[in-house]
Amino acid sequence: MTLAQALEQEWKTKLQEDYPNHSSDVHNSIICWLLGNNPSRLDELTPTQRAMASKGREFLYRILKQRYLDIPPERAYRNLLQRLSGLVMLRQKIRAWVNTSRDRQRSVIDVLQEVIQEMLNSDRYLQQQMAKISECTKNPNLRNSLLLASVEEYCIRPIRNQPLLVYRFVNYLRRTQRGGLTQVPVKEWVKLISEDISPGDTEDQVSLLDAVVTSGYQDTEEMEQQHLLRSKVQEEFEKYLAEKVDSKAAEWLKLYLRGNTQEEIAQALDMPIKQVYRLREKVSYHAIRVFAVKQQPELVASWLEISLNEHGLGLTSNQWQEYWKNLNPQQRHLIDSLKSGASVEEIAKQLNLRSNQVISEWTKLYLSAQSLRNSS
């Protein structure tokens, strides 16, 4: 029995347990989608690659279950927009653009719809996914569900500590900043994904950045190492939270990294939403103040979308200007040095301080940013 055949049997058992009322055709269609374009290639993967591929399938399946399978198309589409509009880095970039564009009445959702629409029309990977989904099922509702799950998973893939969708928005901005925005009504979008899904015959217009970002994600040893590092740091951070902070904090982190919204986390933990937000701040605080200063600070902070380099500590452009204005020269030097990749020891030598003084000062700076975020 090949690995693909063994996985097919495993997933059949799982789907029969999770969805006993669904037909075998639906089960087989989902399995076809999960195993991808070339299942026979699975036998050629190394143990590390197989482990990563398995995690990828599990994550994709969770997305499908949580927001799209058996959900009416309009509601499923809203679920996608809600999930993607929750990406802090993207939301800030879109708002900054709208504020400086000709059409300042547009919302984040308006722009997000256009970016996703353009990706469906031109992105090579998504067109391959659409073609695969066409092979797996002829059921229009199931096609919608599989496509929306594929779009979400693809858009939130971490590329250089940012969601891939952020890069797609930057490319979209370059192409549209002269002509302004053109609205794509929701009903037309839903109608489009309900039609027969097949890639177009036109030549794809993919920019150089598109090619670099996409190729950087494809099955490279570097990405495998990054995923392994993320998994290792995640496990260590979860263990730290459970032992030193609160078991609920560890559960919050698990749910958050699975892609759950704060509302979904509140429901899963049976906690008031305000308490969940306080829990998030507690996790953020310990990530920066205690855990992250010991190893991979930017990696941990990027999960929470509060990293210094990629997310500007989670501050908007106006908040960052206010924040920076209130810093003294030594604090600005510390932040600039951290951004450039200098170690705590190197910064301590530059500022004639002890390492623990640098850590203490950085903690104050982070907490000041957190206070400013929460005040808005």
mmCIF file of N, CA and C in Angstrom, residues 29-155:
data_model
loop_
_atom_site.group_PDB
_atom_site.id
_atom_site.type_symbol
_atom_site.label_atom_id
_atom_site.label_comp_id
_atom_site.label_asym_id
_atom_site.label_seq_id
_atom_site.Cartn_x
_atom_site.Cartn_y
_atom_site.Cartn_z
ATOM 1 N N SER A 29 -14.485 13.409 -2.105
ATOM 2 C CA SER A 29 -14.135 14.702 -2.695
ATOM 3 C C SER A 29 -13.216 15.491 -1.779
ATOM 4 N N ILE A 30 -13.511 15.469 -0.492
ATOM 5 C CA ILE A 30 -12.673 16.188 0.471
ATOM 6 C C ILE A 30 -11.285 15.555 0.528
ATOM 7 N N ILE A 31 -11.232 14.226 0.510
ATOM 8 C CA ILE A 31 -9.943 13.529 0.539
ATOM 9 C C ILE A 31 -9.129 13.861 -0.714
ATOM 10 N N CYS A 32 -9.783 13.862 -1.849
ATOM 11 C CA CYS A 32 -9.135 14.218 -3.119
ATOM 12 C C CYS A 32 -8.501 15.598 -3.017
ATOM 13 N N TRP A 33 -9.224 16.527 -2.443
ATOM 14 C CA TRP A 33 -8.749 17.912 -2.266
ATOM 15 C C TRP A 33 -7.586 17.980 -1.281
ATOM 16 N N LEU A 34 -7.686 17.252 -0.180
ATOM 17 C CA LEU A 34 -6.640 17.297 0.844
ATOM 18 C C LEU A 34 -5.326 16.686 0.376
ATOM 19 N N LEU A 35 -5.405 15.645 -0.427
ATOM 20 C CA LEU A 35 -4.186 14.968 -0.873
ATOM 21 C C LEU A 35 -3.464 15.711 -1.991
ATOM 22 N N GLY A 36 -4.130 16.660 -2.630
ATOM 23 C CA GLY A 36 -3.459 17.533 -3.580
ATOM 24 C C GLY A 36 -3.321 16.976 -4.982
ATOM 25 N N ASN A 37 -2.514 17.682 -5.772
ATOM 26 C CA ASN A 37 -2.424 17.398 -7.201
ATOM 27 C C ASN A 37 -1.652 16.137 -7.545
ATOM 28 N N ASN A 38 -0.706 15.748 -6.713
ATOM 29 C CA ASN A 38 0.135 14.601 -7.063
ATOM 30 C C ASN A 38 0.340 13.719 -5.835
ATOM 31 N N PRO A 39 -0.686 12.947 -5.432
ATOM 32 C CA PRO A 39 -0.570 12.131 -4.210
ATOM 33 C C PRO A 39 0.586 11.143 -4.236
ATOM 34 N N SER A 40 0.944 10.645 -5.413
ATOM 35 C CA SER A 40 2.027 9.661 -5.494
ATOM 36 C C SER A 40 3.365 10.254 -5.047
ATOM 37 N N ARG A 41 3.484 11.573 -5.113
ATOM 38 C CA ARG A 41 4.724 12.240 -4.705
ATOM 39 C C ARG A 41 4.969 12.107 -3.201
ATOM 40 N N LEU A 42 3.923 11.817 -2.436
ATOM 41 C CA LEU A 42 4.064 11.707 -0.991
ATOM 42 C C LEU A 42 5.086 10.638 -0.598
ATOM 43 N N ASP A 43 5.201 9.592 -1.399
ATOM 44 C CA ASP A 43 6.155 8.520 -1.091
ATOM 45 C C ASP A 43 7.602 8.979 -1.225
ATOM 46 N N GLU A 44 7.833 10.064 -1.947
ATOM 47 C CA GLU A 44 9.184 10.555 -2.179
ATOM 48 C C GLU A 44 9.646 11.527 -1.098
ATOM 49 N N LEU A 45 8.736 11.935 -0.194
ATOM 50 C CA LEU A 45 9.078 12.929 0.812
ATOM 51 C C LEU A 45 9.918 12.325 1.935
ATOM 52 N N THR A 46 10.752 13.166 2.519
ATOM 53 C CA THR A 46 11.508 12.756 3.697
ATOM 54 C C THR A 46 10.554 12.715 4.895
ATOM 55 N N PRO A 47 10.957 12.062 5.998
ATOM 56 C CA PRO A 47 10.098 12.057 7.194
ATOM 57 C C PRO A 47 9.726 13.459 7.661
ATOM 58 N N THR A 48 10.670 14.379 7.589
ATOM 59 C CA THR A 48 10.379 15.764 7.999
ATOM 60 C C THR A 48 9.345 16.388 7.082
ATOM 61 N N GLN A 49 9.504 16.188 5.780
ATOM 62 C CA GLN A 49 8.549 16.735 4.821
ATOM 63 C C GLN A 49 7.173 16.119 4.988
ATOM 64 N N ARG A 50 7.134 14.821 5.298
ATOM 65 C CA ARG A 50 5.844 14.159 5.504
ATOM 66 C C ARG A 50 5.140 14.731 6.726
ATOM 67 N N ALA A 51 5.909 14.994 7.782
ATOM 68 C CA ALA A 51 5.323 15.556 8.997
ATOM 69 C C ALA A 51 4.740 16.938 8.724
ATOM 70 N N MET A 52 5.470 17.746 7.965
ATOM 71 C CA MET A 52 4.975 19.079 7.644
ATOM 72 C C MET A 52 3.753 19.017 6.736
ATOM 73 N N ALA A 53 3.759 18.098 5.776
ATOM 74 C CA ALA A 53 2.607 17.940 4.890
ATOM 75 C C ALA A 53 1.381 17.491 5.675
ATOM 76 N N SER A 54 1.594 16.623 6.657
ATOM 77 C CA SER A 54 0.489 16.156 7.492
ATOM 78 C C SER A 54 -0.110 17.296 8.301
ATOM 79 N N LYS A 55 0.763 18.144 8.872
ATOM 80 C CA LYS A 55 0.273 19.305 9.619
ATOM 81 C C LYS A 55 -0.501 20.247 8.707
ATOM 82 N N GLY A 56 -0.019 20.404 7.483
ATOM 83 C CA GLY A 56 -0.704 21.270 6.532
ATOM 84 C C GLY A 56 -2.106 20.771 6.210
ATOM 85 N N ARG A 57 -2.250 19.454 6.011
ATOM 86 C CA ARG A 57 -3.576 18.887 5.733
ATOM 87 C C ARG A 57 -4.509 19.048 6.922
ATOM 88 N N GLU A 58 -3.986 18.815 8.132
ATOM 89 C CA GLU A 58 -4.805 18.966 9.331
ATOM 90 C C GLU A 58 -5.281 20.406 9.483
ATOM 91 N N PHE A 59 -4.384 21.343 9.233
ATOM 92 C CA PHE A 59 -4.736 22.761 9.355
ATOM 93 C C PHE A 59 -5.793 23.145 8.321
ATOM 94 N N LEU A 60 -5.621 22.685 7.090
ATOM 95 C CA LEU A 60 -6.576 22.984 6.027
ATOM 96 C C LEU A 60 -7.951 22.396 6.353
ATOM 97 N N TYR A 61 -7.959 21.189 6.898
ATOM 98 C CA TYR A 61 -9.212 20.534 7.268
ATOM 99 C C TYR A 61 -9.913 21.294 8.400
ATOM 100 N N ARG A 62 -9.136 21.790 9.382
ATOM 101 C CA ARG A 62 -9.734 22.564 10.472
ATOM 102 C C ARG A 62 -10.393 23.828 9.951
ATOM 103 N N ILE A 63 -9.729 24.488 9.000
ATOM 104 C CA ILE A 63 -10.311 25.686 8.396
ATOM 105 C C ILE A 63 -11.637 25.348 7.726
ATOM 106 N N LEU A 64 -11.651 24.259 6.959
ATOM 107 C CA LEU A 64 -12.871 23.832 6.269
ATOM 108 C C LEU A 64 -14.001 23.577 7.262
ATOM 109 N N LYS A 65 -13.697 22.852 8.338
ATOM 110 C CA LYS A 65 -14.706 22.513 9.340
ATOM 111 C C LYS A 65 -15.230 23.749 10.068
ATOM 112 N N GLN A 66 -14.326 24.642 10.435
ATOM 113 C CA GLN A 66 -14.699 25.772 11.279
ATOM 114 C C GLN A 66 -15.551 26.802 10.573
ATOM 115 N N ARG A 67 -15.289 27.063 9.292
ATOM 116 C CA ARG A 67 -15.933 28.221 8.675
ATOM 117 C C ARG A 67 -16.664 27.987 7.357
ATOM 118 N N TYR A 68 -16.506 26.804 6.724
ATOM 119 C CA TYR A 68 -17.019 26.714 5.360
ATOM 120 C C TYR A 68 -17.879 25.495 5.036
ATOM 121 N N LEU A 69 -17.571 24.333 5.563
ATOM 122 C CA LEU A 69 -18.315 23.140 5.176
ATOM 123 C C LEU A 69 -19.744 23.204 5.707
ATOM 124 N N ASP A 70 -20.706 22.950 4.825
ATOM 125 C CA ASP A 70 -22.139 22.957 5.158
ATOM 126 C C ASP A 70 -22.661 24.346 5.522
ATOM 127 N N ILE A 71 -21.905 25.382 5.175
ATOM 128 C CA ILE A 71 -22.337 26.759 5.424
ATOM 129 C C ILE A 71 -22.848 27.348 4.109
ATOM 130 N N PRO A 72 -24.002 28.060 4.109
ATOM 131 C CA PRO A 72 -24.489 28.681 2.876
ATOM 132 C C PRO A 72 -23.428 29.600 2.265
ATOM 133 N N PRO A 73 -23.362 29.686 0.927
ATOM 134 C CA PRO A 73 -22.291 30.432 0.256
ATOM 135 C C PRO A 73 -22.108 31.870 0.742
ATOM 136 N N GLU A 74 -23.210 32.611 0.891
ATOM 137 C CA GLU A 74 -23.093 34.006 1.306
ATOM 138 C C GLU A 74 -22.476 34.126 2.695
ATOM 139 N N ARG A 75 -22.938 33.273 3.602
ATOM 140 C CA ARG A 75 -22.404 33.317 4.966
ATOM 141 C C ARG A 75 -20.948 32.849 5.001
ATOM 142 N N ALA A 76 -20.630 31.821 4.211
ATOM 143 C CA ALA A 76 -19.257 31.319 4.160
ATOM 144 C C ALA A 76 -18.317 32.401 3.631
ATOM 145 N N TYR A 77 -18.783 33.129 2.638
ATOM 146 C CA TYR A 77 -17.989 34.223 2.078
ATOM 147 C C TYR A 77 -17.756 35.306 3.131
ATOM 148 N N ARG A 78 -18.777 35.623 3.907
ATOM 149 C CA ARG A 78 -18.614 36.602 4.991
ATOM 150 C C ARG A 78 -17.600 36.091 6.025
ATOM 151 N N ASN A 79 -17.628 34.793 6.277
ATOM 152 C CA ASN A 79 -16.658 34.212 7.214
ATOM 153 C C ASN A 79 -15.225 34.421 6.725
ATOM 154 N N LEU A 80 -15.026 34.249 5.418
ATOM 155 C CA LEU A 80 -13.699 34.465 4.850
ATOM 156 C C LEU A 80 -13.266 35.917 5.023
ATOM 157 N N LEU A 81 -14.155 36.848 4.690
ATOM 158 C CA LEU A 81 -13.813 38.268 4.801
ATOM 159 C C LEU A 81 -13.535 38.652 6.245
ATOM 160 N N GLN A 82 -14.326 38.122 7.167
ATOM 161 C CA GLN A 82 -14.118 38.425 8.577
ATOM 162 C C GLN A 82 -12.761 37.910 9.049
ATOM 163 N N ARG A 83 -12.415 36.703 8.630
ATOM 164 C CA ARG A 83 -11.134 36.115 9.036
ATOM 165 C C ARG A 83 -9.969 36.927 8.484
ATOM 166 N N LEU A 84 -10.005 37.259 7.198
ATOM 167 C CA LEU A 84 -8.876 37.937 6.578
ATOM 168 C C LEU A 84 -8.794 39.404 6.991
ATOM 169 N N SER A 85 -9.932 40.036 7.217
ATOM 170 C CA SER A 85 -9.908 41.435 7.650
ATOM 171 C C SER A 85 -9.390 41.574 9.074
ATOM 172 N N GLY A 86 -9.287 40.450 9.797
ATOM 173 C CA GLY A 86 -8.747 40.470 11.149
ATOM 174 C C GLY A 86 -7.225 40.478 11.185
ATOM 175 N N LEU A 87 -6.570 40.379 10.023
ATOM 176 C CA LEU A 87 -5.114 40.432 9.964
ATOM 177 C C LEU A 87 -4.664 41.879 10.174
ATOM 178 N N VAL A 88 -4.074 42.149 11.321
ATOM 179 C CA VAL A 88 -3.791 43.524 11.722
ATOM 180 C C VAL A 88 -2.905 44.243 10.719
ATOM 181 N N MET A 89 -1.836 43.584 10.273
ATOM 182 C CA MET A 89 -0.898 44.229 9.353
ATOM 183 C C MET A 89 -1.590 44.644 8.065
ATOM 184 N N LEU A 90 -2.432 43.772 7.523
ATOM 185 C CA LEU A 90 -3.148 44.071 6.290
ATOM 186 C C LEU A 90 -4.136 45.211 6.508
ATOM 187 N N ARG A 91 -4.878 45.152 7.603
ATOM 188 C CA ARG A 91 -5.885 46.175 7.876
ATOM 189 C C ARG A 91 -5.251 47.554 7.969
ATOM 190 N N GLN A 92 -4.099 47.631 8.617
ATOM 191 C CA GLN A 92 -3.411 48.913 8.746
ATOM 192 C C GLN A 92 -2.956 49.433 7.387
ATOM 193 N N LYS A 93 -2.414 48.540 6.561
ATOM 194 C CA LYS A 93 -1.944 48.964 5.244
ATOM 195 C C LYS A 93 -3.105 49.462 4.376
ATOM 196 N N ILE A 94 -4.233 48.741 4.417
ATOM 197 C CA ILE A 94 -5.389 49.147 3.611
ATOM 198 C C ILE A 94 -5.924 50.492 4.086
ATOM 199 N N ARG A 95 -6.054 50.661 5.403
ATOM 200 C CA ARG A 95 -6.572 51.927 5.931
ATOM 201 C C ARG A 95 -5.660 53.090 5.573
ATOM 202 N N ALA A 96 -4.353 52.871 5.656
ATOM 203 C CA ALA A 96 -3.411 53.931 5.311
ATOM 204 C C ALA A 96 -3.557 54.328 3.850
ATOM 205 N N TRP A 97 -3.772 53.311 2.982
ATOM 206 C CA TRP A 97 -3.941 53.608 1.557
ATOM 207 C C TRP A 97 -5.238 54.360 1.292
ATOM 208 N N VAL A 98 -6.334 53.879 1.870
ATOM 209 C CA VAL A 98 -7.638 54.524 1.662
ATOM 210 C C VAL A 98 -7.582 55.978 2.118
ATOM 211 N N ASN A 99 -6.909 56.235 3.237
ATOM 212 C CA ASN A 99 -6.842 57.591 3.776
ATOM 213 C C ASN A 99 -6.111 58.556 2.854
ATOM 214 N N THR A 100 -5.232 58.033 1.992
ATOM 215 C CA THR A 100 -4.473 58.897 1.091
ATOM 216 C C THR A 100 -4.940 58.781 -0.359
ATOM 217 N N SER A 101 -5.992 58.025 -0.607
ATOM 218 C CA SER A 101 -6.463 57.818 -1.987
ATOM 219 C C SER A 101 -7.573 58.794 -2.323
ATOM 220 N N ARG A 102 -8.025 58.728 -3.551
ATOM 221 C CA ARG A 102 -9.109 59.612 -3.999
ATOM 222 C C ARG A 102 -10.437 59.238 -3.354
ATOM 223 N N ASP A 103 -10.647 57.967 -3.179
ATOM 224 C CA ASP A 103 -11.916 57.481 -2.631
ATOM 225 C C ASP A 103 -11.713 57.097 -1.171
ATOM 226 N N ARG A 104 -12.029 58.028 -0.271
ATOM 227 C CA ARG A 104 -11.782 57.796 1.146
ATOM 228 C C ARG A 104 -12.982 57.204 1.875
ATOM 229 N N GLN A 105 -14.009 56.865 1.127
ATOM 230 C CA GLN A 105 -15.206 56.292 1.742
ATOM 231 C C GLN A 105 -15.177 54.772 1.767
ATOM 232 N N ARG A 106 -14.136 54.188 1.176
ATOM 233 C CA ARG A 106 -14.084 52.737 1.095
ATOM 234 C C ARG A 106 -13.704 52.131 2.445
ATOM 235 N N SER A 107 -14.165 50.919 2.676
ATOM 236 C CA SER A 107 -13.833 50.215 3.913
ATOM 237 C C SER A 107 -12.758 49.174 3.631
ATOM 238 N N VAL A 108 -12.209 48.605 4.712
ATOM 239 C CA VAL A 108 -11.238 47.524 4.580
ATOM 240 C C VAL A 108 -11.842 46.361 3.802
ATOM 241 N N ILE A 109 -13.116 46.046 4.098
ATOM 242 C CA ILE A 109 -13.791 44.926 3.426
ATOM 243 C C ILE A 109 -13.907 45.185 1.929
ATOM 244 N N ASP A 110 -14.225 46.434 1.542
ATOM 245 C CA ASP A 110 -14.341 46.765 0.112
ATOM 246 C C ASP A 110 -13.050 46.433 -0.628
ATOM 247 N N VAL A 111 -11.933 46.906 -0.066
ATOM 248 C CA VAL A 111 -10.644 46.696 -0.718
ATOM 249 C C VAL A 111 -10.260 45.219 -0.682
ATOM 250 N N LEU A 112 -10.517 44.579 0.451
ATOM 251 C CA LEU A 112 -10.174 43.164 0.597
ATOM 252 C C LEU A 112 -10.871 42.317 -0.457
ATOM 253 N N GLN A 113 -12.138 42.617 -0.730
ATOM 254 C CA GLN A 113 -12.870 41.864 -1.753
ATOM 255 C C GLN A 113 -12.189 41.979 -3.110
ATOM 256 N N GLU A 114 -11.722 43.166 -3.427
ATOM 257 C CA GLU A 114 -11.087 43.365 -4.730
ATOM 258 C C GLU A 114 -9.762 42.605 -4.834
ATOM 259 N N VAL A 115 -8.993 42.623 -3.745
ATOM 260 C CA VAL A 115 -7.714 41.924 -3.759
ATOM 261 C C VAL A 115 -7.937 40.424 -3.937
ATOM 262 N N ILE A 116 -8.907 39.876 -3.209
ATOM 263 C CA ILE A 116 -9.207 38.443 -3.325
ATOM 264 C C ILE A 116 -9.707 38.116 -4.722
ATOM 265 N N GLN A 117 -10.575 38.987 -5.253
ATOM 266 C CA GLN A 117 -11.093 38.758 -6.604
ATOM 267 C C GLN A 117 -9.957 38.705 -7.616
ATOM 268 N N GLU A 118 -9.023 39.646 -7.486
ATOM 269 C CA GLU A 118 -7.893 39.671 -8.417
ATOM 270 C C GLU A 118 -7.036 38.417 -8.279
ATOM 271 N N MET A 119 -6.851 37.949 -7.046
ATOM 272 C CA MET A 119 -6.072 36.731 -6.837
ATOM 273 C C MET A 119 -6.742 35.538 -7.510
ATOM 274 N N LEU A 120 -8.053 35.450 -7.409
ATOM 275 C CA LEU A 120 -8.761 34.340 -8.059
ATOM 276 C C LEU A 120 -8.619 34.391 -9.572
ATOM 277 N N ASN A 121 -8.524 35.615 -10.089
ATOM 278 C CA ASN A 121 -8.437 35.778 -11.542
ATOM 279 C C ASN A 121 -7.035 35.519 -12.085
ATOM 280 N N SER A 122 -5.991 35.737 -11.247
ATOM 281 C CA SER A 122 -4.647 35.724 -11.826
ATOM 282 C C SER A 122 -3.610 34.891 -11.077
ATOM 283 N N ASP A 123 -3.874 34.527 -9.814
ATOM 284 C CA ASP A 123 -2.843 33.824 -9.055
ATOM 285 C C ASP A 123 -2.717 32.371 -9.537
ATOM 286 N N ARG A 124 -1.515 31.969 -9.875
ATOM 287 C CA ARG A 124 -1.297 30.635 -10.442
ATOM 288 C C ARG A 124 -1.663 29.536 -9.459
ATOM 289 N N TYR A 125 -1.257 29.696 -8.206
ATOM 290 C CA TYR A 125 -1.538 28.650 -7.218
ATOM 291 C C TYR A 125 -3.041 28.475 -7.043
ATOM 292 N N LEU A 126 -3.775 29.578 -6.887
ATOM 293 C CA LEU A 126 -5.218 29.463 -6.687
ATOM 294 C C LEU A 126 -5.902 28.895 -7.921
ATOM 295 N N GLN A 127 -5.397 29.203 -9.081
ATOM 296 C CA GLN A 127 -5.994 28.621 -10.284
ATOM 297 C C GLN A 127 -5.731 27.120 -10.347
ATOM 298 N N GLN A 128 -4.567 26.696 -9.881
ATOM 299 C CA GLN A 128 -4.320 25.250 -9.789
ATOM 300 C C GLN A 128 -5.280 24.599 -8.795
ATOM 301 N N GLN A 129 -5.527 25.285 -7.681
ATOM 302 C CA GLN A 129 -6.462 24.777 -6.695
ATOM 303 C C GLN A 129 -7.874 24.677 -7.267
ATOM 304 N N MET A 130 -8.284 25.668 -8.036
ATOM 305 C CA MET A 130 -9.610 25.640 -8.646
ATOM 306 C C MET A 130 -9.742 24.479 -9.618
ATOM 307 N N ALA A 131 -8.685 24.253 -10.382
ATOM 308 C CA ALA A 131 -8.703 23.130 -11.320
ATOM 309 C C ALA A 131 -8.795 21.804 -10.569
ATOM 310 N N LYS A 132 -8.044 21.696 -9.472
ATOM 311 C CA LYS A 132 -8.089 20.469 -8.672
ATOM 312 C C LYS A 132 -9.471 20.255 -8.072
ATOM 313 N N ILE A 133 -10.063 21.314 -7.556
ATOM 314 C CA ILE A 133 -11.405 21.208 -6.971
ATOM 315 C C ILE A 133 -12.418 20.763 -8.025
ATOM 316 N N SER A 134 -12.246 21.240 -9.244
ATOM 317 C CA SER A 134 -13.133 20.810 -10.336
ATOM 318 C C SER A 134 -13.032 19.312 -10.573
ATOM 319 N N GLU A 135 -11.829 18.769 -10.421
ATOM 320 C CA GLU A 135 -11.643 17.325 -10.600
ATOM 321 C C GLU A 135 -12.245 16.531 -9.444
ATOM 322 N N CYS A 136 -12.232 17.135 -8.249
ATOM 323 C CA CYS A 136 -12.642 16.407 -7.054
ATOM 324 C C CYS A 136 -14.155 16.325 -6.876
ATOM 325 N N THR A 137 -14.875 17.350 -7.328
ATOM 326 C CA THR A 137 -16.325 17.336 -7.117
ATOM 327 C C THR A 137 -17.053 18.194 -8.137
ATOM 328 N N LYS A 138 -18.288 17.799 -8.434
ATOM 329 C CA LYS A 138 -19.166 18.589 -9.298
ATOM 330 C C LYS A 138 -20.237 19.298 -8.481
ATOM 331 N N ASN A 139 -20.239 19.070 -7.166
ATOM 332 C CA ASN A 139 -21.229 19.689 -6.273
ATOM 333 C C ASN A 139 -20.872 21.166 -6.074
ATOM 334 N N PRO A 140 -21.726 22.106 -6.519
ATOM 335 C CA PRO A 140 -21.367 23.532 -6.448
ATOM 336 C C PRO A 140 -21.172 24.032 -5.026
ATOM 337 N N ASN A 141 -21.996 23.567 -4.080
ATOM 338 C CA ASN A 141 -21.846 24.024 -2.697
ATOM 339 C C ASN A 141 -20.533 23.532 -2.088
ATOM 340 N N LEU A 142 -20.182 22.285 -2.370
ATOM 341 C CA LEU A 142 -18.932 21.750 -1.850
ATOM 342 C C LEU A 142 -17.750 22.446 -2.516
ATOM 343 N N ARG A 143 -17.876 22.744 -3.801
ATOM 344 C CA ARG A 143 -16.822 23.491 -4.490
ATOM 345 C C ARG A 143 -16.570 24.832 -3.798
ATOM 346 N N ASN A 144 -17.657 25.538 -3.475
ATOM 347 C CA ASN A 144 -17.517 26.818 -2.785
ATOM 348 C C ASN A 144 -16.767 26.648 -1.477
ATOM 349 N N SER A 145 -17.158 25.642 -0.709
ATOM 350 C CA SER A 145 -16.544 25.421 0.596
ATOM 351 C C SER A 145 -15.054 25.134 0.466
ATOM 352 N N LEU A 146 -14.698 24.247 -0.470
ATOM 353 C CA LEU A 146 -13.297 23.885 -0.653
ATOM 354 C C LEU A 146 -12.474 25.072 -1.154
ATOM 355 N N LEU A 147 -13.066 25.857 -2.043
ATOM 356 C CA LEU A 147 -12.345 27.010 -2.580
ATOM 357 C C LEU A 147 -12.105 28.056 -1.504
ATOM 358 N N LEU A 148 -13.123 28.363 -0.711
ATOM 359 C CA LEU A 148 -12.965 29.373 0.330
ATOM 360 C C LEU A 148 -11.941 28.937 1.369
ATOM 361 N N ALA A 149 -11.947 27.656 1.717
ATOM 362 C CA ALA A 149 -10.945 27.148 2.658
ATOM 363 C C ALA A 149 -9.544 27.265 2.052
ATOM 364 N N SER A 150 -9.419 26.954 0.760
ATOM 365 C CA SER A 150 -8.116 27.063 0.084
ATOM 366 C C SER A 150 -7.634 28.508 0.065
ATOM 367 N N VAL A 151 -8.556 29.440 -0.211
ATOM 368 C CA VAL A 151 -8.198 30.859 -0.262
ATOM 369 C C VAL A 151 -7.700 31.325 1.106
ATOM 370 N N GLU A 152 -8.428 30.967 2.168
ATOM 371 C CA GLU A 152 -8.004 31.394 3.503
ATOM 372 C C GLU A 152 -6.625 30.850 3.851
ATOM 373 N N GLU A 153 -6.429 29.539 3.659
ATOM 374 C CA GLU A 153 -5.146 28.927 4.012
ATOM 375 C C GLU A 153 -4.001 29.570 3.246
ATOM 376 N N TYR A 154 -4.228 29.840 1.972
ATOM 377 C CA TYR A 154 -3.187 30.430 1.131
ATOM 378 C C TYR A 154 -2.870 31.856 1.573
ATOM 379 N N CYS A 155 -3.922 32.619 1.872
ATOM 380 C CA CYS A 155 -3.745 34.028 2.210
ATOM 381 C C CYS A 155 -3.005 34.235 3.527
#
